[in-house]
Tab-separated table of C-alpha atoms and ligand atoms in Angstrom:
chain	number	residue	atom	x	y	z
A	27	MET	CA	-52.761	76.066	27.124
A	28	THR	CA	-49.578	76.751	25.149
A	29	THR	CA	-46.684	79.026	25.996
A	30	ALA	CA	-44.551	80.653	23.308
A	31	ILE	CA	-42.488	83.767	22.626
A	32	THR	CA	-43.421	86.844	20.601
A	33	SER	CA	-41.426	89.665	19.053
A	34	GLU	CA	-44.468	91.894	18.508
A	35	SER	CA	-44.485	95.202	20.379
A	36	ILE	CA	-46.809	95.942	23.265
A	37	ILE	CA	-48.415	98.655	21.121
A	38	ASN	CA	-49.228	96.529	18.100
A	39	ILE	CA	-49.835	93.071	19.470
A	40	GLN	CA	-53.291	91.655	18.824
A	41	ALA	CA	-54.074	90.005	22.124
A	42	ASP	CA	-57.036	89.852	24.500
A	43	ALA	CA	-54.828	91.364	27.181
A	44	VAL	CA	-51.253	92.426	27.712
A	45	VAL	CA	-49.394	92.197	31.005
A	46	ILE	CA	-46.733	94.761	31.796
A	47	GLY	CA	-44.317	93.977	34.616
A	48	ILE	CA	-42.957	96.967	36.530
A	49	SER	CA	-40.308	97.233	39.217
A	50	GLY	CA	-39.176	100.234	41.235
A	51	ASP	CA	-36.838	101.344	38.419
A	52	ALA	CA	-37.526	104.032	35.836
A	53	LEU	CA	-39.694	102.767	32.989
A	54	SER	CA	-37.758	101.195	30.153
A	55	GLY	CA	-38.327	98.781	27.275
A	56	ALA	CA	-41.960	97.788	26.776
A	57	ALA	CA	-43.055	99.828	29.801
A	58	ALA	CA	-41.549	102.982	28.308
A	59	GLU	CA	-43.148	102.223	24.925
A	60	LEU	CA	-46.498	101.699	26.583
A	61	ASN	CA	-46.073	104.913	28.543
A	62	ASP	CA	-45.285	106.890	25.376
A	63	ALA	CA	-48.176	105.372	23.438
A	64	THR	CA	-50.591	106.205	26.240
A	65	ALA	CA	-49.363	109.810	26.628
A	66	GLY	CA	-47.705	109.145	29.974
A	67	GLY	CA	-50.653	107.136	31.276
A	68	LEU	CA	-48.582	104.359	32.844
A	69	GLN	CA	-46.253	106.719	34.685
A	70	SER	CA	-49.154	108.686	36.094
A	71	LEU	CA	-50.835	105.525	37.392
A	72	ILE	CA	-47.592	104.660	39.158
A	73	ASP	CA	-47.043	108.181	40.470
A	74	SER	CA	-50.557	108.358	41.854
A	75	LYS	CA	-50.035	104.922	43.467
A	76	LYS	CA	-52.996	103.499	41.559
A	77	ALA	CA	-50.568	100.932	40.175
A	78	LYS	CA	-48.137	99.473	42.705
A	79	THR	CA	-44.741	97.971	42.028
A	80	CYS	CA	-44.639	95.516	44.945
A	81	ALA	CA	-44.309	91.903	43.867
A	82	GLY	CA	-47.533	90.257	42.789
A	83	LYS	CA	-49.711	93.394	42.987
A	84	VAL	CA	-52.024	93.553	39.961
A	85	THR	CA	-53.842	96.616	38.597
A	86	SER	CA	-56.167	96.388	35.606
A	87	TRP	CA	-56.270	99.188	33.112
A	88	LEU	CA	-59.261	98.937	30.824
A	89	GLN	CA	-59.435	100.354	27.282
A	90	PRO	CA	-56.172	102.315	27.330
A	91	GLN	CA	-55.947	104.608	24.314
A	92	GLY	CA	-53.016	104.153	21.933
A	93	ILE	CA	-52.541	100.382	21.870
A	94	GLN	CA	-54.297	97.454	20.203
A	95	ALA	CA	-55.044	95.308	23.255
A	96	PRO	CA	-58.273	96.133	25.117
A	97	VAL	CA	-56.837	95.484	28.581
A	98	VAL	CA	-53.500	96.066	30.263
A	99	LEU	CA	-52.664	94.323	33.504
A	100	ILE	CA	-49.955	96.112	35.398
A	101	VAL	CA	-48.129	93.731	37.707
A	102	GLY	CA	-45.513	94.602	40.289
A	103	LEU	CA	-42.197	92.761	40.312
A	104	GLY	CA	-40.799	94.333	43.463
A	105	ASP	CA	-37.816	96.611	43.739
A	106	ASN	CA	-35.081	94.091	43.141
A	107	PRO	CA	-36.971	91.157	41.680
A	108	THR	CA	-36.055	87.750	43.110
A	109	ALA	CA	-37.132	84.414	41.642
A	110	GLY	CA	-39.904	84.312	44.241
A	111	ASP	CA	-41.101	87.790	43.210
A	112	CYS	CA	-41.146	86.767	39.555
A	113	TYR	CA	-43.058	83.551	40.302
A	114	LYS	CA	-45.625	85.591	42.234
A	115	ALA	CA	-45.884	88.269	39.554
A	116	GLY	CA	-46.372	85.707	36.771
A	117	GLY	CA	-48.883	83.847	38.899
A	118	ALA	CA	-50.869	86.872	40.049
A	119	ALA	CA	-51.222	88.243	36.522
A	120	ALA	CA	-52.261	84.883	35.082
A	121	LYS	CA	-54.704	84.326	37.920
A	122	SER	CA	-56.412	87.679	37.457
A	123	LEU	CA	-56.707	87.028	33.733
A	124	GLY	CA	-58.643	83.882	34.583
A	125	ASN	CA	-61.991	85.543	35.228
A	126	SER	CA	-63.088	84.921	31.645
A	127	GLN	CA	-62.028	82.685	28.773
A	128	LEU	CA	-59.326	84.493	26.780
A	129	GLU	CA	-57.585	83.317	23.668
A	130	THR	CA	-54.214	85.066	23.732
A	131	VAL	CA	-52.478	87.056	26.441
A	132	ALA	CA	-49.003	88.539	26.125
A	133	PHE	CA	-46.526	89.161	28.947
A	134	TYR	CA	-44.046	92.042	28.758
A	135	PHE	CA	-41.610	91.839	31.651
A	136	PRO	CA	-38.427	93.891	31.899
A	137	GLU	CA	-35.188	92.201	30.793
A	138	LEU	CA	-34.824	89.328	33.306
A	139	ASP	CA	-31.979	86.886	33.667
A	140	HIS	CA	-32.654	83.294	32.669
A	141	ALA	CA	-33.609	81.959	36.131
A	142	LEU	CA	-35.951	84.855	36.874
A	143	LEU	CA	-37.717	84.526	33.545
A	144	GLU	CA	-38.161	80.795	34.125
A	145	SER	CA	-39.761	81.551	37.490
A	146	ALA	CA	-42.107	84.125	35.998
A	147	VAL	CA	-43.206	81.729	33.267
A	148	ALA	CA	-43.648	78.876	35.749
A	149	GLY	CA	-45.734	81.207	37.912
A	150	SER	CA	-48.008	82.064	34.989
A	151	VAL	CA	-48.620	78.377	34.243
A	152	VAL	CA	-49.439	77.676	37.898
A	153	GLY	CA	-51.459	80.851	38.495
A	154	SER	CA	-53.762	80.165	35.589
A	155	THR	CA	-54.719	76.731	36.943
A	156	GLY	CA	-57.298	76.384	39.695
A	157	GLN	CA	-58.670	73.756	42.048
A	158	ASP	CA	-62.079	73.731	40.298
A	159	LEU	CA	-61.633	70.125	39.145
A	160	HIS	CA	-65.233	69.110	39.682
A	161	LYS	CA	-67.104	72.283	38.771
A	162	LYS	CA	-69.270	72.438	35.668
A	163	LYS	CA	-68.258	76.046	35.115
A	164	PRO	CA	-64.613	76.641	35.983
A	165	SER	CA	-63.886	79.410	38.466
A	166	LEU	CA	-60.533	80.060	36.810
A	167	PHE	CA	-60.231	80.069	33.014
A	168	ARG	CA	-56.876	79.352	31.403
A	169	PRO	CA	-55.995	81.442	28.371
A	170	GLN	CA	-55.453	79.306	25.287
A	171	GLN	CA	-52.088	80.879	24.631
A	172	ILE	CA	-49.605	82.786	26.768
A	173	LEU	CA	-46.962	84.733	24.838
A	174	TRP	CA	-43.788	86.128	26.369
A	175	ALA	CA	-42.046	89.076	24.769
A	176	THR	CA	-38.459	87.841	24.886
A	177	ASP	CA	-35.961	86.141	22.638
A	178	ASN	CA	-35.007	83.698	25.401
A	179	SER	CA	-37.145	80.841	24.133
A	180	ASP	CA	-35.252	78.331	26.321
A	181	ALA	CA	-36.250	80.102	29.512
A	182	VAL	CA	-39.860	80.224	28.366
A	183	ALA	CA	-39.905	76.554	27.393
A	184	ASN	CA	-38.181	75.491	30.629
A	185	GLY	CA	-40.356	77.675	32.837
A	186	SER	CA	-43.402	76.179	31.246
A	187	LYS	CA	-42.105	72.636	31.891
A	188	ILE	CA	-41.457	73.528	35.524
A	189	GLY	CA	-44.990	74.902	35.868
A	190	SER	CA	-46.222	71.728	34.245
A	191	GLY	CA	-44.534	69.801	37.058
A	192	VAL	CA	-46.069	71.927	39.806
A	193	ASN	CA	-49.586	71.608	38.368
A	194	PRO	CA	-49.875	67.794	38.346
A	195	THR	CA	-48.659	67.798	41.940
A	196	ARG	CA	-51.433	70.233	42.786
A	197	GLU	CA	-53.990	68.260	40.846
A	198	LEU	CA	-53.116	64.973	42.557
A	199	VAL	CA	-53.482	66.666	45.940
A	200	ASN	CA	-56.657	68.541	45.013
A	201	GLN	CA	-58.417	65.427	43.749
A	202	PRO	CA	-60.657	64.094	46.517
A	203	PRO	CA	-59.850	60.884	48.360
A	204	ASN	CA	-62.577	58.907	46.599
A	205	TYR	CA	-60.746	59.604	43.331
A	206	ILE	CA	-57.142	59.365	44.488
A	207	TYR	CA	-56.425	56.290	46.596
A	208	PRO	CA	-53.261	54.161	46.574
A	209	GLU	CA	-54.098	52.144	43.474
A	210	SER	CA	-55.345	55.093	41.398
A	211	PHE	CA	-52.384	57.226	42.494
A	212	ALA	CA	-50.029	54.440	41.418
A	213	GLU	CA	-51.815	54.111	38.072
A	214	GLN	CA	-51.425	57.813	37.376
A	215	THR	CA	-47.777	57.625	38.344
A	216	ALA	CA	-47.276	54.756	35.911
A	217	GLN	CA	-47.973	57.231	33.089
A	218	LEU	CA	-44.608	58.861	33.808
A	219	ALA	CA	-43.028	55.847	32.115
A	220	GLU	CA	-44.077	57.346	28.779
A	221	LEU	CA	-41.406	60.013	29.298
A	222	GLU	CA	-37.928	59.395	27.983
A	223	ASN	CA	-35.527	57.701	30.452
A	224	VAL	CA	-38.249	57.094	33.043
A	225	THR	CA	-39.160	53.687	34.439
A	226	VAL	CA	-41.846	52.987	37.010
A	227	GLU	CA	-42.063	49.967	39.303
A	228	ILE	CA	-45.186	49.339	41.388
A	229	TRP	CA	-45.229	47.099	44.454
A	230	ASP	CA	-48.666	45.727	45.297
A	231	LYS	CA	-49.789	44.388	48.665
A	232	ALA	CA	-48.366	40.907	48.065
A	233	ARG	CA	-44.973	42.364	47.200
A	234	LEU	CA	-45.067	44.633	50.255
A	235	GLU	CA	-45.755	41.542	52.357
A	236	SER	CA	-42.907	39.588	50.838
A	237	GLU	CA	-40.657	42.602	51.417
A	238	ASN	CA	-41.638	42.657	55.109
A	239	CYS	CA	-42.981	46.200	55.031
A	240	GLY	CA	-44.868	45.558	58.260
A	241	SER	CA	-44.897	49.166	59.375
A	242	LEU	CA	-46.498	50.508	56.182
A	243	LEU	CA	-48.866	47.516	56.038
A	244	GLY	CA	-49.978	48.113	59.616
A	245	VAL	CA	-51.251	51.573	58.717
A	246	ALA	CA	-52.884	50.312	55.529
A	247	GLN	CA	-54.767	47.379	57.026
A	248	GLY	CA	-57.834	49.339	58.143
A	249	SER	CA	-58.648	50.491	54.632
A	250	ASP	CA	-60.577	48.712	51.895
A	251	PHE	CA	-58.033	50.172	49.488
A	252	GLU	CA	-54.841	48.173	49.134
A	253	PRO	CA	-51.510	49.932	49.659
A	254	ARG	CA	-48.865	50.478	47.003
A	255	LEU	CA	-45.226	51.485	46.877
A	256	VAL	CA	-43.990	53.076	43.669
A	257	ILE	CA	-40.392	53.487	42.542
A	258	ILE	CA	-39.850	55.988	39.717
A	259	ARG	CA	-36.412	56.170	38.182
A	260	TYR	CA	-35.150	58.867	35.869
A	261	ARG	CA	-31.820	58.127	34.202
A	262	GLY	CA	-30.615	61.271	32.468
A	263	ASN	CA	-26.992	60.085	32.658
A	264	ASP	CA	-25.275	56.730	33.050
A	265	SER	CA	-24.035	57.063	36.618
A	266	GLU	CA	-24.442	53.841	38.555
A	267	ASN	CA	-26.162	55.211	41.671
A	268	PRO	CA	-28.853	57.876	41.836
A	269	ALA	CA	-27.490	61.257	42.952
A	270	MET	CA	-30.688	61.871	44.889
A	271	ALA	CA	-33.620	59.805	46.107
A	272	ILE	CA	-36.824	61.768	46.691
A	273	VAL	CA	-39.199	60.003	49.064
A	274	GLY	CA	-42.823	61.017	49.581
A	275	LYS	CA	-45.506	60.344	52.194
A	276	GLY	CA	-48.574	59.216	50.305
A	277	VAL	CA	-51.417	58.888	52.795
A	278	THR	CA	-54.278	59.367	50.349
A	279	TYR	CA	-56.613	60.090	53.253
A	280	ASP	CA	-55.751	60.441	56.922
A	281	SER	CA	-58.785	59.952	59.158
A	282	GLY	CA	-56.416	59.448	62.071
A	283	GLY	CA	-57.438	55.798	62.391
A	284	LEU	CA	-58.695	54.747	65.837
A	285	SER	CA	-57.009	57.887	67.186
A	286	LEU	CA	-59.661	59.551	65.050
A	287	LYS	CA	-59.265	63.170	64.050
A	288	PRO	CA	-62.185	65.509	64.806
A	289	SER	CA	-64.226	66.472	61.696
A	290	GLU	CA	-62.446	69.803	61.387
A	291	GLY	CA	-59.085	68.048	61.174
A	292	GLN	CA	-60.315	65.448	58.679
A	293	LYS	CA	-61.733	67.900	56.153
A	294	THR	CA	-58.473	68.592	54.339
A	295	MET	CA	-56.774	65.256	54.874
A	296	LYS	CA	-56.849	64.414	51.189
A	297	CYS	CA	-53.720	66.583	51.245
A	298	ASP	CA	-51.799	63.953	53.194
A	299	MET	CA	-50.282	62.546	50.019
A	300	ALA	CA	-48.739	65.895	49.068
A	301	GLY	CA	-45.225	64.572	49.658
A	302	ALA	CA	-45.833	61.723	47.207
A	303	ALA	CA	-47.413	64.108	44.705
A	304	THR	CA	-44.345	66.360	44.982
A	305	VAL	CA	-42.159	63.414	44.004
A	306	VAL	CA	-44.303	62.757	40.932
A	307	GLY	CA	-44.392	66.398	39.782
A	308	THR	CA	-40.660	66.806	40.328
A	309	ILE	CA	-39.700	63.762	38.279
A	310	LYS	CA	-42.108	64.740	35.532
A	311	ALA	CA	-40.536	68.185	35.223
A	312	VAL	CA	-36.968	66.891	35.475
A	313	ALA	CA	-37.640	64.296	32.758
A	314	GLU	CA	-39.313	66.835	30.488
A	315	LEU	CA	-36.385	69.187	30.955
A	316	GLY	CA	-34.102	66.284	30.028
A	317	ALA	CA	-31.749	67.167	32.890
A	318	PRO	CA	-28.524	65.127	32.773
A	319	CYS	CA	-28.955	63.558	36.210
A	320	HIS	CA	-29.883	60.204	37.676
A	321	ILE	CA	-32.577	60.473	40.358
A	322	VAL	CA	-35.114	58.144	41.849
A	323	GLY	CA	-38.450	58.800	43.535
A	324	LEU	CA	-40.222	56.520	46.009
A	325	VAL	CA	-43.729	56.929	47.330
A	326	GLY	CA	-45.531	54.931	50.005
A	327	LEU	CA	-49.272	54.928	49.362
A	328	VAL	CA	-51.825	53.987	52.016
A	329	GLU	CA	-55.140	55.148	53.372
A	330	ASN	CA	-55.433	55.568	57.155
A	331	MET	CA	-58.933	54.404	58.065
A	332	VAL	CA	-61.141	53.027	60.817
A	333	SER	CA	-62.547	49.511	60.519
A	334	GLY	CA	-62.669	46.178	62.290
A	335	ASN	CA	-59.273	45.512	60.807
A	336	SER	CA	-57.594	48.801	61.728
A	337	TYR	CA	-54.280	48.738	63.507
A	338	ARG	CA	-54.711	49.458	67.183
A	339	LEU	CA	-53.065	51.477	69.925
A	340	GLY	CA	-50.765	48.994	71.590
A	341	ASP	CA	-50.067	46.980	68.449
A	342	ILE	CA	-46.420	46.192	67.745
A	343	LEU	CA	-45.377	46.496	64.111
A	344	THR	CA	-42.187	45.019	62.679
A	345	SER	CA	-40.682	47.341	60.114
A	346	ARG	CA	-38.693	46.255	57.063
A	347	ASN	CA	-35.341	46.965	58.689
A	348	GLY	CA	-36.297	44.744	61.638
A	349	LYS	CA	-36.978	47.408	64.262
A	350	THR	CA	-40.194	46.856	66.206
A	351	ILE	CA	-42.548	49.780	66.837
A	352	GLU	CA	-45.159	50.170	69.562
A	353	VAL	CA	-48.136	52.082	68.153
A	354	LEU	CA	-49.423	54.565	70.715
A	355	ASN	CA	-51.277	56.848	68.336
A	356	THR	CA	-52.662	55.682	65.008
A	357	ASP	CA	-52.694	59.273	63.780
A	358	ALA	CA	-48.878	59.313	63.806
A	359	GLU	CA	-49.054	57.131	60.684
A	360	GLY	CA	-46.894	59.042	58.218
A	361	ARG	CA	-43.671	58.125	59.985
A	362	LEU	CA	-44.714	54.453	59.984
A	363	VAL	CA	-45.212	54.554	56.232
A	364	LEU	CA	-41.961	56.413	55.630
A	365	ALA	CA	-39.981	54.060	57.882
A	366	ASP	CA	-40.389	51.242	55.376
A	367	VAL	CA	-40.080	53.410	52.265
A	368	LEU	CA	-36.821	54.883	53.587
A	369	ASP	CA	-35.501	51.373	54.152
A	370	VAL	CA	-36.350	50.420	50.563
A	371	THR	CA	-34.599	53.622	49.475
A	372	LEU	CA	-31.348	52.623	51.207
A	373	GLY	CA	-31.235	49.536	48.986
A	374	LEU	CA	-30.976	51.767	45.909
A	375	ASN	CA	-27.729	53.369	47.179
A	376	PRO	CA	-28.536	57.008	46.478
A	377	ASP	CA	-25.847	59.615	47.219
A	378	HIS	CA	-28.437	61.644	49.149
A	379	ILE	CA	-32.002	61.216	50.374
A	380	VAL	CA	-34.650	63.886	50.780
A	381	ASP	CA	-38.129	63.052	52.010
A	382	LEU	CA	-41.256	65.176	51.872
A	383	ALA	CA	-44.195	64.684	54.161
A	384	THR	CA	-47.233	66.454	55.538
A	385	LEU	CA	-45.993	64.950	58.769
A	386	THR	CA	-46.985	67.050	61.763
A	387	GLY	CA	-49.374	69.751	62.863
A	388	ALA	CA	-46.571	70.691	65.246
A	389	CYS	CA	-44.491	71.916	62.300
A	390	CYS	CA	-47.309	74.368	61.456
A	391	VAL	CA	-47.284	75.555	65.073
A	392	ALA	CA	-43.537	76.119	64.858
A	393	LEU	CA	-43.227	77.759	61.443
A	394	GLY	CA	-46.705	78.809	60.328
A	395	LEU	CA	-48.418	77.845	57.107
A	396	ASP	CA	-45.963	79.194	54.542
A	397	ILE	CA	-42.636	77.724	55.619
A	398	ALA	CA	-41.505	74.112	55.323
A	399	GLY	CA	-39.402	72.609	58.146
A	400	LEU	CA	-36.065	70.939	57.415
A	401	PHE	CA	-34.379	68.287	59.541
A	402	THR	CA	-31.126	66.585	58.689
A	403	ASN	CA	-28.325	64.244	59.682
A	404	ASP	CA	-25.971	65.849	57.132
A	405	GLN	CA	-25.609	69.617	57.349
A	406	SER	CA	-24.004	70.084	53.947
A	407	TRP	CA	-26.823	68.190	52.210
A	408	CYS	CA	-29.381	70.305	54.069
A	409	ASP	CA	-27.493	73.477	53.081
A	410	GLN	CA	-27.741	72.466	49.426
A	411	ILE	CA	-31.508	72.247	49.790
A	412	VAL	CA	-31.705	75.570	51.634
A	413	ASN	CA	-29.660	77.246	48.887
A	414	SER	CA	-31.729	75.683	46.142
A	415	ALA	CA	-34.955	76.852	47.799
A	416	ALA	CA	-33.556	80.384	48.115
A	417	GLU	CA	-32.638	80.380	44.420
A	418	VAL	CA	-36.201	79.671	43.336
A	419	GLY	CA	-37.823	81.677	46.128
A	420	GLU	CA	-39.416	78.959	48.261
A	421	GLU	CA	-39.430	79.308	52.035
A	422	VAL	CA	-37.787	76.689	54.232
A	423	TRP	CA	-36.337	76.785	57.741
A	424	GLN	CA	-34.168	74.258	59.492
A	425	LEU	CA	-35.143	72.940	62.926
A	426	PRO	CA	-32.739	71.236	65.344
A	427	MET	CA	-32.301	67.482	65.724
A	428	THR	CA	-31.054	67.534	69.310
A	429	HIS	CA	-30.398	64.008	70.588
A	430	HIS	CA	-32.575	64.172	73.710
A	431	PHE	CA	-35.682	64.056	71.524
A	432	SER	CA	-34.762	60.461	70.728
A	433	ASP	CA	-35.191	59.476	74.389
A	434	GLN	CA	-38.894	60.180	74.032
A	435	LEU	CA	-39.150	57.479	71.393
A	436	LYS	CA	-38.041	54.653	73.708
A	437	SER	CA	-40.618	51.960	74.346
A	438	LYS	CA	-40.738	49.471	77.232
A	439	ILE	CA	-41.884	46.642	74.997
A	440	ALA	CA	-40.463	47.380	71.540
A	441	ASP	CA	-37.476	49.102	69.949
A	442	LEU	CA	-39.390	52.336	69.379
A	443	ARG	CA	-42.740	53.987	70.010
A	444	ASN	CA	-44.393	56.032	67.304
A	445	ILE	CA	-45.002	59.214	69.325
A	446	GLY	CA	-43.017	61.338	71.740
A	447	ALA	CA	-43.780	61.854	75.419
A	448	GLY	CA	-45.845	65.021	75.078
A	449	ARG	CA	-46.822	67.404	72.358
A	450	TRP	CA	-43.885	69.821	72.580
A	451	GLY	CA	-41.415	69.660	69.731
A	452	GLY	CA	-43.622	67.185	67.882
A	453	ALA	CA	-42.118	67.995	64.496
A	454	ILE	CA	-38.688	67.121	65.856
A	455	THR	CA	-39.695	63.843	67.520
A	456	ALA	CA	-41.259	62.825	64.196
A	457	ALA	CA	-38.007	63.615	62.375
A	458	LYS	CA	-36.030	61.729	65.038
A	459	PHE	CA	-38.246	58.708	64.403
A	460	LEU	CA	-37.503	58.845	60.675
A	461	GLU	CA	-33.785	59.151	61.383
A	462	GLU	CA	-33.923	55.653	62.890
A	463	PHE	CA	-34.567	54.301	59.387
A	464	VAL	CA	-31.920	56.009	57.273
A	465	GLY	CA	-28.786	54.347	58.647
A	466	ASP	CA	-25.711	56.479	57.789
A	467	ALA	CA	-27.156	57.757	54.553
A	468	SER	CA	-27.056	61.491	53.911
A	469	TRP	CA	-30.656	62.521	54.566
A	470	THR	CA	-32.899	65.562	54.934
A	471	HIS	CA	-36.548	65.441	55.916
A	472	ILE	CA	-38.909	68.226	54.833
A	473	ASP	CA	-42.161	68.660	56.755
A	474	ILE	CA	-44.589	70.375	54.371
A	475	ALA	CA	-47.698	70.122	56.596
A	476	GLY	CA	-47.973	73.949	56.570
A	477	PRO	CA	-47.345	75.071	52.992
A	478	ALA	CA	-48.640	72.028	51.034
A	479	TYR	CA	-52.272	73.044	51.232
A	480	ALA	CA	-54.062	76.360	51.776
A	481	ASP	CA	-57.661	76.913	52.775
A	482	SER	CA	-57.954	80.053	50.687
A	483	ALA	CA	-56.445	81.557	47.566
A	484	LYS	CA	-53.415	83.845	47.455
A	485	SER	CA	-52.949	86.577	44.853
A	486	TYR	CA	-50.754	84.308	42.719
A	487	ILE	CA	-52.281	80.885	43.251
A	488	ASP	CA	-55.699	79.418	43.845
A	489	GLY	CA	-56.510	77.843	47.211
A	490	GLY	CA	-55.967	74.143	47.790
A	491	ALA	CA	-52.694	72.459	46.933
A	492	SER	CA	-49.632	74.641	46.315
A	493	GLY	CA	-47.154	72.225	44.723
A	494	VAL	CA	-44.602	73.597	47.183
A	495	LEU	CA	-40.986	72.419	46.783
A	496	VAL	CA	-41.345	70.987	43.306
A	497	ARG	CA	-39.393	73.990	42.009
A	498	THR	CA	-36.707	73.613	44.677
A	499	LEU	CA	-36.221	69.915	43.927
A	500	VAL	CA	-36.226	70.408	40.169
A	501	ASN	CA	-33.605	73.094	40.642
A	502	MET	CA	-31.477	70.668	42.670
A	503	ALA	CA	-31.815	67.852	40.175
A	504	ARG	CA	-30.745	70.142	37.348
A	505	GLY	CA	-27.529	70.910	39.233
A	506	MET	CA	-26.593	67.249	39.796
B	610	BES	N1	-51.199	64.231	58.432
B	610	BES	C1	-51.051	64.637	59.774
B	610	BES	C2	-50.313	65.967	59.914
B	610	BES	C3	-50.967	67.182	59.320
B	610	BES	C4	-51.698	68.034	60.113
B	610	BES	C5	-50.800	67.510	57.992
B	610	BES	C6	-52.270	69.175	59.569
B	610	BES	C7	-51.378	68.639	57.451
B	610	BES	C8	-52.101	69.477	58.245
B	610	BES	C9	-50.266	63.583	60.543
B	610	BES	O1	-50.440	62.281	60.138
B	610	BES	C10	-50.713	63.659	61.948
B	610	BES	O2	-51.859	63.402	62.194
B	610	BES	N2	-49.807	63.994	62.867
B	610	BES	C11	-50.134	64.081	64.246
B	610	BES	C12	-48.999	63.484	65.023
B	610	BES	C13	-49.304	63.275	66.482
B	610	BES	C14	-50.377	62.247	66.651
B	610	BES	C15	-48.043	62.841	67.179
B	610	BES	C16	-50.321	65.546	64.584
B	610	BES	O3	-49.621	66.395	64.024
B	610	BES	O4	-51.191	65.849	65.393
B	611	MN	MN1	-52.164	61.391	60.996
B	612	ZN	ZN1	-50.951	62.020	58.175
């Protein structure tokens, strides 16, 4: 699929479909032209509420008289379009165009500022891509070409690069766990090194052993797949230290280990490497945008399995920073993986750290399935992330890091235990555990257990992986 701009009018363009974006305002630009050419047809659809202006609402209008294209999709942008509205509108239109294989579709949105247009374009790239990776006949067809009626070719090119960062994240997550396991994930990540200014370093099991990553290795030992740790560096300027390290949980499948999850809980646990996939998609987009920043991504890749060699409840693991951990639940594995990856991260001296992890079901209980939880030891760093998310229209909410949660992590036999005392506040105890491994570095943890993966489709995106927070992180990197 290619994305380009067009200067052809909505009346004359030869396309399989045109998309007209409408907000609450009076019709202007392409919408007014379309309305005139169709003898007031567009306005009457709006007046009769057959076409709605709320963000992401799509109405198809077949065979309108007076224009060349055989189909018009009317898509709502909301009353005062935000970046989130534009992403949804672009996505919803592209997704509804995906019912059949089209060659060219053309988008006519009202005059949007640069950031909003980027979001709309990114949405169209994401919305046209489905989770049908292993179907003979796709359930969502991508048009061969998407045209945008604008002269802002930069916004279109950038939006398309951002969408092309969200999609590989989704694809990595959507691929089943017999396809994506630590080694194959690392191999795919190695391809990023083909991009300008990107280098990729892969630590295999032997290296992880020599680096004393006992916490990560403990989780990995029950699997026939060997673990990996990958360090991806993007140097878009010559600053000595990375401005930001992005760390991802990469549990390619989480059975729960001996603390086995019930079948229902296991079904979607291929998504447990979404944090790692977010790191990969973010760096890909940032490198393709050529942003003048220096950032580094680290992912810890393991599979959490049951076997005669699994780690046990009661085992004591020695993490890379020397702290010992009593394992009391093998399903609280993400924090054990991240403990060592965070310690490796400290050695790279980043100005700030952000980690992403499908870490706790408790975070879904707290915030639902659409909002990511934030936890920090540095309020101003967390605020930067909150602001960046608001700019691109992704939903995040900060949860407290009150000190008494740490008491729950005390062990009688080791420095720490890997679970809290009960189930209440489980997202916070998990964050408190991670905090033990970041020293005085400026750090924010993002629990994406809710929004990373959806059982069913939304109007603007297929079901499965969402690629959540790639856009927020790309937006941050571009400002560094
Ligand atoms: N990967 C899960 C968390 C998860 C749950 C992600 C649902 C996505 C959807 C994590 O490893 C886990 O199992 N956490 C446990 C922690 C508990 C044992 C303290 C949980 O949330 O139940
Ligand atoms: Mn688990
Ligand atoms: Zn997990």
